Amino acid sequence: MFKEQELTTHQLPFTARPRRLRQTEALRSMVRETELNARDLIYPLFVRHGQGRTPIASMPGIAQLSVDEAVREAEGAAKLGVPAVILFGIPAEKDPVGLENFAPDGIVQQAIRAIKREIPEMVVVTDVCLCEYTDHGHCGILNTGGGGLATRPHPHLPEGYVLNDPTLDVLGRVAVSHAEAGADIVAPSGMMDGMVAAIRESLDETGFENVPILSYAVKYASSFYGPFRDAAEGAPKFGDRKSHQMDPANVREALKEAALDVEEGADMLMVKPALAYLDVIRVVKDAYPELPLAAYNVSGEYAMVKAAAQNGWIDEAKVTLETLTAIKRAGAELLITYHALDAARWLK
Ligand code: PBG
């Protein structure tokens, strides 16, 4: 058998011993570089017409909520110190333009008013995009006619292509409609060129020059959005989003997207998804240290943690807090996450 006397003691050639600062939790917490707080978190809510809660199978713990349930959920967030929610709507009816998206009594508009009435201090962010509202599930007006457009107005562009500039008009109307209902921040997520400038112009023209824009500036065409598309019922009916969302292989291009959005007047930037894109978060933060940066810890990232935890394969609380801390360490100050309420509870 191995005897302890057989071990030789090595003399370190220098005196640096990083372990000195890791001996106790008190020491470790003194030298900790990143501290996750409930106030860093933004909690996504899916709002729908009708009553009650409709659980989303691929996102355990998350449900589509009626307006009153959304208020209750937001109250729970406020109690835990989570300062903000981001709203997604499931409309009663869908059409080629997504008319409910900018209807004064649309589902998101109702939810904004209800949450701001009951919890005025809650910061209400809204996602500004078309995909949950259009019958084709795409993030813009399609080159097929319909939507107030002549049949296939751009014969040189493919059938079904998402038209950029006509979509900007709709995005402006949606942002103004959210602002009118009382939204504190609008967050365009459609990756249309010029969307930030168009929305800024629409808001300024209508007296909402004080409403900030959080731009999904760097959003990838990611397969990690799968569960969200169940939750928001916004999956494209054909094709994909690769003609507007970014190629996962690119990072230099992220700087171009961020630069344009900053120039167009974005107040805050976002990188999405988060976990597979920590390098992108770092690059964007270093390029624009003066702008607050958000990262979206998306539905597929959430679903993976939940599934492994349900199998008893990982410790959900520890893995979640480690993940969120890592996203913050990479350079994001604001974390949009379905884990928000659990994380806030675990941080207490
Ligand atoms: C678009 C939007 C999407 C997500 C947020 N906003 C879906 C998409 O781009 O297909 C995904 C969020 C998630 O996966 O959690 N309105």
Short mmCIF file of C-alpha atoms in Angstrom, two decimals, residues 43 45-47 51-53 65-80 82 85 87 111 114-119 122 341 345:
data_model
loop_
_atom_site.label_atom_id
_atom_site.label_comp_id
_atom_site.label_asym_id
_atom_site.label_seq_id
_atom_site.Cartn_x
_atom_site.Cartn_y
_atom_site.Cartn_z
CA TYR A 43 -38.53 37.98 -16.62
CA LEU A 45 -44.13 36.68 -19.78
CA PHE A 46 -46.37 35.16 -22.47
CA VAL A 47 -49.79 36.77 -22.45
CA GLN A 51 -58.60 32.84 -18.56
CA GLY A 52 -55.98 31.07 -16.51
CA ARG A 53 -52.61 29.54 -17.27
CA LEU A 65 -50.94 33.68 -19.01
CA SER A 66 -54.23 35.56 -19.07
CA VAL A 67 -53.89 39.27 -18.28
CA ASP A 68 -54.79 38.82 -14.61
CA GLU A 69 -52.36 35.89 -14.29
CA ALA A 70 -49.64 38.01 -15.91
CA VAL A 71 -50.24 40.69 -13.29
CA ARG A 72 -49.97 38.04 -10.55
CA GLU A 73 -46.73 36.73 -12.05
CA ALA A 74 -45.32 40.27 -12.27
CA GLU A 75 -46.27 40.85 -8.62
CA GLY A 76 -44.33 37.72 -7.70
CA ALA A 77 -41.34 39.07 -9.59
CA ALA A 78 -41.57 42.45 -7.85
CA LYS A 79 -41.67 40.77 -4.42
CA LEU A 80 -38.48 38.89 -5.25
CA VAL A 82 -36.85 41.38 -10.08
CA VAL A 85 -40.66 41.88 -17.26
CA LEU A 87 -43.96 40.81 -22.68
CA ALA A 111 -51.22 43.48 -20.21
CA ALA A 114 -52.85 46.12 -16.18
CA ILE A 115 -49.29 45.61 -14.93
CA LYS A 116 -48.53 49.35 -14.84
CA ARG A 117 -51.81 49.98 -12.98
CA GLU A 118 -51.17 47.33 -10.31
CA ILE A 119 -47.37 47.58 -10.02
CA MET A 122 -42.37 47.38 -12.51
CA LEU A 341 -38.01 33.99 -10.26
CA ARG A 345 -35.31 33.06 -4.73
#
